[in-house]
Coordinates of C-alpha atoms in Angstrom, one line a residue:
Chain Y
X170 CA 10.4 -18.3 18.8
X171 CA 10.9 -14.8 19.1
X172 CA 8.5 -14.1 15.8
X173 CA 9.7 -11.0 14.2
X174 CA 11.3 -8.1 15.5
X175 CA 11.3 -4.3 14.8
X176 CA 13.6 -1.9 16.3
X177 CA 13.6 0.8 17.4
X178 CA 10.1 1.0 18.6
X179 CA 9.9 4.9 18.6
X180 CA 12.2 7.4 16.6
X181 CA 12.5 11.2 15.5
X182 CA 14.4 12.2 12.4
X183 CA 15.1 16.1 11.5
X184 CA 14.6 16.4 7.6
X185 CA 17.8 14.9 5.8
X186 CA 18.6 12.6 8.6
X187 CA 19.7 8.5 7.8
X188 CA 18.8 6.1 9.4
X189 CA 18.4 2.3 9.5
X190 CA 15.2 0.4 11.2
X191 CA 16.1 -2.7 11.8
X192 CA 13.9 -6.5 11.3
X193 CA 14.3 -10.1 12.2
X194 CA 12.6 -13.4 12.1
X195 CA 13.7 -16.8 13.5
X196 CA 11.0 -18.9 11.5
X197 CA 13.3 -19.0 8.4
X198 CA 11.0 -18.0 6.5
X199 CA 11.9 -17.1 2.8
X200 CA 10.3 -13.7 2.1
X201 CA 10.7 -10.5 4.3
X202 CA 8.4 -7.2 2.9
X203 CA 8.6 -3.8 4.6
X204 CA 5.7 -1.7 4.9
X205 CA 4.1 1.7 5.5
X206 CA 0.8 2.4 7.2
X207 CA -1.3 5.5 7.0
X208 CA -4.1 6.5 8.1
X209 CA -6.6 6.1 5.2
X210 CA -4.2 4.7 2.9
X211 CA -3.7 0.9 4.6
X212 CA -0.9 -1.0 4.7
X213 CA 1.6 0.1 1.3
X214 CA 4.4 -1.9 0.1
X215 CA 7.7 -0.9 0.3
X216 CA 10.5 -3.7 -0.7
X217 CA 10.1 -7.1 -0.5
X218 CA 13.0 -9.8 -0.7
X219 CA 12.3 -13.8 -1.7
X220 CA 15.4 -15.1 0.2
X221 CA 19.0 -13.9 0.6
X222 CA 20.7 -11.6 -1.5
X223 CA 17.5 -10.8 -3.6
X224 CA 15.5 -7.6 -3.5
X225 CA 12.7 -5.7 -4.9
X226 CA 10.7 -2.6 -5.4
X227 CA 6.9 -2.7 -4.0
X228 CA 4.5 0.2 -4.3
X229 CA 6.4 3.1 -2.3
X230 CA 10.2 2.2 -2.5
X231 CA 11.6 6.3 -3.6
X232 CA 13.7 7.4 -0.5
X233 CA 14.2 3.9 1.5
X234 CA 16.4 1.3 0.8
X235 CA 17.1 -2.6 1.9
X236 CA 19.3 -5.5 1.5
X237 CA 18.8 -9.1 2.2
X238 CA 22.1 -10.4 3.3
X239 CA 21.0 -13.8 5.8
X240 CA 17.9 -15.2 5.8
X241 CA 17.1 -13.9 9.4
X242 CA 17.7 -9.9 8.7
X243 CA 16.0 -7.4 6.5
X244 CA 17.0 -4.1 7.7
X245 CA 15.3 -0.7 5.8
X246 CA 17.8 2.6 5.1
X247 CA 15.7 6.0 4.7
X248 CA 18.7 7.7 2.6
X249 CA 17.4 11.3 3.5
X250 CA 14.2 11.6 5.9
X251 CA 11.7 13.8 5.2
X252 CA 8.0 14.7 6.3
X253 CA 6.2 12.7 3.9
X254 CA 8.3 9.4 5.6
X255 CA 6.1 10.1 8.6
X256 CA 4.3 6.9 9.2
X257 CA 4.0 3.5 10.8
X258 CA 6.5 0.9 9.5
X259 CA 5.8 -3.0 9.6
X260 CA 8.5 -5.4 8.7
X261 CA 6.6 -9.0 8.0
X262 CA 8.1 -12.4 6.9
X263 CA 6.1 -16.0 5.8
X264 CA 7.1 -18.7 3.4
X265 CA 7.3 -18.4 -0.1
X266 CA 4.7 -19.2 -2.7
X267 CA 3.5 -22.3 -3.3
X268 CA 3.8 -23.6 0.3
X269 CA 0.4 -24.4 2.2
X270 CA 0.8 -22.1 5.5
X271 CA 2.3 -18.5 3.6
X272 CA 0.4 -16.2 5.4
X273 CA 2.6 -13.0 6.6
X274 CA 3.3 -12.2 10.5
X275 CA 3.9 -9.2 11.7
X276 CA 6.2 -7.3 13.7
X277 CA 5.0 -4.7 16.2
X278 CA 6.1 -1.8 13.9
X279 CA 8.4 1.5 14.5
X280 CA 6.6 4.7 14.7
X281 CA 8.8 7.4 13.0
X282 CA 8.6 11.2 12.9
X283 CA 10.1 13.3 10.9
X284 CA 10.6 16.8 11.8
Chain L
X74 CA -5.8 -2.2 -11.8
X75 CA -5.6 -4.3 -8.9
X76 CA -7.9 -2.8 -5.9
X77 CA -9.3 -4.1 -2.5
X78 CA -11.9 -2.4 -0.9
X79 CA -13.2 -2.8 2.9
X80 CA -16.6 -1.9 4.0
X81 CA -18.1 -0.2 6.2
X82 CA -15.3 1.9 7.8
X83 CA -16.2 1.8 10.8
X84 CA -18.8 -0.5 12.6
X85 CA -20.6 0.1 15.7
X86 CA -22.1 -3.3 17.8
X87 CA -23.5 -3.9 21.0
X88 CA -22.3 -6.7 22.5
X89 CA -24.3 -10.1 20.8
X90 CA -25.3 -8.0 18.2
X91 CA -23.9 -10.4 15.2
X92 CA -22.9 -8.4 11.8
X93 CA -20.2 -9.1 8.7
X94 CA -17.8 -7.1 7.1
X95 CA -17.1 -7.5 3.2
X96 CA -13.7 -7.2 1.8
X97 CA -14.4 -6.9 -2.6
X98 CA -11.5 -7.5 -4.9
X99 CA -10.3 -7.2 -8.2
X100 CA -7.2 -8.8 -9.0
X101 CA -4.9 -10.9 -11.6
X102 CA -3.5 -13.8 -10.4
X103 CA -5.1 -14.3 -7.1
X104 CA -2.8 -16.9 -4.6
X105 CA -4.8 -16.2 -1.7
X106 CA -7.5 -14.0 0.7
X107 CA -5.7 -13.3 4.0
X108 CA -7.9 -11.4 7.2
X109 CA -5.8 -9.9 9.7
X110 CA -7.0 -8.2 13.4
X111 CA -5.0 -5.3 14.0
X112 CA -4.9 -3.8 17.6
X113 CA -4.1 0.0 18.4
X114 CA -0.4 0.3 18.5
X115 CA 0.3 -3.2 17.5
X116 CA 1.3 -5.0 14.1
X117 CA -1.5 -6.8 11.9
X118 CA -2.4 -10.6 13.6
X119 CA -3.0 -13.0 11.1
X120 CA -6.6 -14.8 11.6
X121 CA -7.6 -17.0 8.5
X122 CA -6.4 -17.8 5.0
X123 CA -9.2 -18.3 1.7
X124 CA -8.0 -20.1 -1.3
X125 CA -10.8 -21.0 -3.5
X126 CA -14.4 -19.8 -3.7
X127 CA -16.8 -21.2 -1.3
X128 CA -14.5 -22.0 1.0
X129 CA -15.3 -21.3 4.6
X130 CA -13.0 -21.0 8.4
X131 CA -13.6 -20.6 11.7
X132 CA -12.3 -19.4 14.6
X133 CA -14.0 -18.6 17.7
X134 CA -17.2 -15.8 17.1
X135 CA -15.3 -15.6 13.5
X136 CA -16.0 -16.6 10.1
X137 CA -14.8 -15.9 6.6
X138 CA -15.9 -17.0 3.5
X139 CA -15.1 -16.1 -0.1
X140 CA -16.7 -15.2 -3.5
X141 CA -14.9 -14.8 -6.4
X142 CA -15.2 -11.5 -5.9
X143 CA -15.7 -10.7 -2.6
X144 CA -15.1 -12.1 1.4
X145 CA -17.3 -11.8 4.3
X146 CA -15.9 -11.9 8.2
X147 CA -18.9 -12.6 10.2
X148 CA -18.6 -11.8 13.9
X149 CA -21.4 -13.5 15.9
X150 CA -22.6 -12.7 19.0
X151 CA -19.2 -10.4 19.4
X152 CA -17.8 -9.6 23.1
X153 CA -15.8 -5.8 23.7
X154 CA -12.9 -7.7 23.3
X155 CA -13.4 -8.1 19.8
X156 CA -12.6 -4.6 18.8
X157 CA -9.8 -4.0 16.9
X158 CA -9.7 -2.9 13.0
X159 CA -9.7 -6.0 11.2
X160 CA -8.1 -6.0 7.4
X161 CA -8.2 -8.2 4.6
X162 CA -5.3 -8.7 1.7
X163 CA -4.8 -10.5 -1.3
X164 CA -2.0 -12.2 -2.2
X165 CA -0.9 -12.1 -6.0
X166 CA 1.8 -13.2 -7.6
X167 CA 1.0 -10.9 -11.3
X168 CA 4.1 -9.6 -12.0
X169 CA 5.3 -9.9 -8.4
X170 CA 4.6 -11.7 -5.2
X171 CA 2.6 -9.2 -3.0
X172 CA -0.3 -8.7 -0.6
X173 CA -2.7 -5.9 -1.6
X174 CA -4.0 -4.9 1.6
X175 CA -7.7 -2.7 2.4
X176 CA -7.9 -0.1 4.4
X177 CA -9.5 -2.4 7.1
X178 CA -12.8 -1.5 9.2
X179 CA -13.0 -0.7 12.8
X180 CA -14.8 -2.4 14.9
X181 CA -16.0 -1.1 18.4
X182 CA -18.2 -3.5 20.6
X183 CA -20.1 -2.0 23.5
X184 CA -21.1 -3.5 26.4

């Protein structure tokens, strides 16, 4: 298993840019969640999705958006970058709810500037 | 308003110089207690789940157990290689299904 995978690794955006990072799991796993980490702040929600086709707001969605259309792919849109979207981005997956093992994994995040 | 807060920020330890870190919670609807070890430059690895109080887990120089209120991580005898910032999150499902993650603590073990 592959585990979950973020790409790009790197990227810089000029202020009003679009862009799409990309995420992936092969542990068909239910629920996908984006986040954003800060320093200081931890780890914030973004959007979240409980399985295919269904979406939803976290903490921090203004600016990005996502769609769930397989189980495998959560991809997140920034419609028009801008300084404050500076930041580490995590996409994570696990089961959902009331299954034993839910606990989230990780993948090794996208580091995106924004000029 | 749900809140998780880590303590201390950052931890200092010689090497075999056991300590704990405490993770305090407030939150509705608690699923689960979650610690993760995060590496520079890498994404959060997931180290133990907590569901009920006075449960307890293992693993390695590692153990976490949980209050109603609060967890402890306690690193015995830790080795360098045990530096990393480790973070703790609840799961809720109040209103929606999320993790409320700390800001974490880093640790730094000397040799």
């Amino acid at each position: 298993n592959a585990g979950v995978t973020q790409t790009p690794k790197f990227q810089v955006l000029k202020t009003g840019q679009s862009m799409t990072l990309q995420c992936a799991q092969d542990m068909n796993h239910e629920y996908m969640s984006w986040y954003r980490q800060d320093p200081g702040m931890g780890l914030r929600l973004i959007h979240y999705s409980v399985g295919a086709g269904i979406t939803d707001q976290g903490e921090v969605p203004n600016g990005y958006n996502v769609s769930r259309s397989t189980t495998e792919d959560f991809p997140l849109r920034l419609l028009s970058a801008a300084p404050s979207q500076t930041s580490v981005y995590f996409c994570a997956s696990s089961y959902y709810r009331d299954r034993e093992e839910n606990e989230q994994y990780f993948g090794p995040g996208t580091r995106l500037t924004v000029t | 308003e749900d809140q998780v807060t880590q303590s201390p920020e950052a931890l200092r330890l010689q090497e075999g110089e056991s300590s704990s870190l405490n993770c305090s919670y407030t939150v509705s609807g608690l699923r689960g207690l979650f610690w993760y070890r995060q590496d520079p430059g890498k994404g959060p690895e997931f180290l133990f789940t907590l569901y009920s109080a006075g449960e307890e887990k293992e693993k390695e120089r590692l153990k976490a157990t949980l209050t109603k209120k609060e967890s402890f991580l306690h690193i015995t005898a830790p080795k360098p290689e045990d530096s990393a910032t480790y973070l703790c999150a609840v799961h809720t499902i109040w209103i929606t299904d999320k993790l409320i993650f700390g800001t974490g603590t880093r640790l730094q073990v000397f040799p």
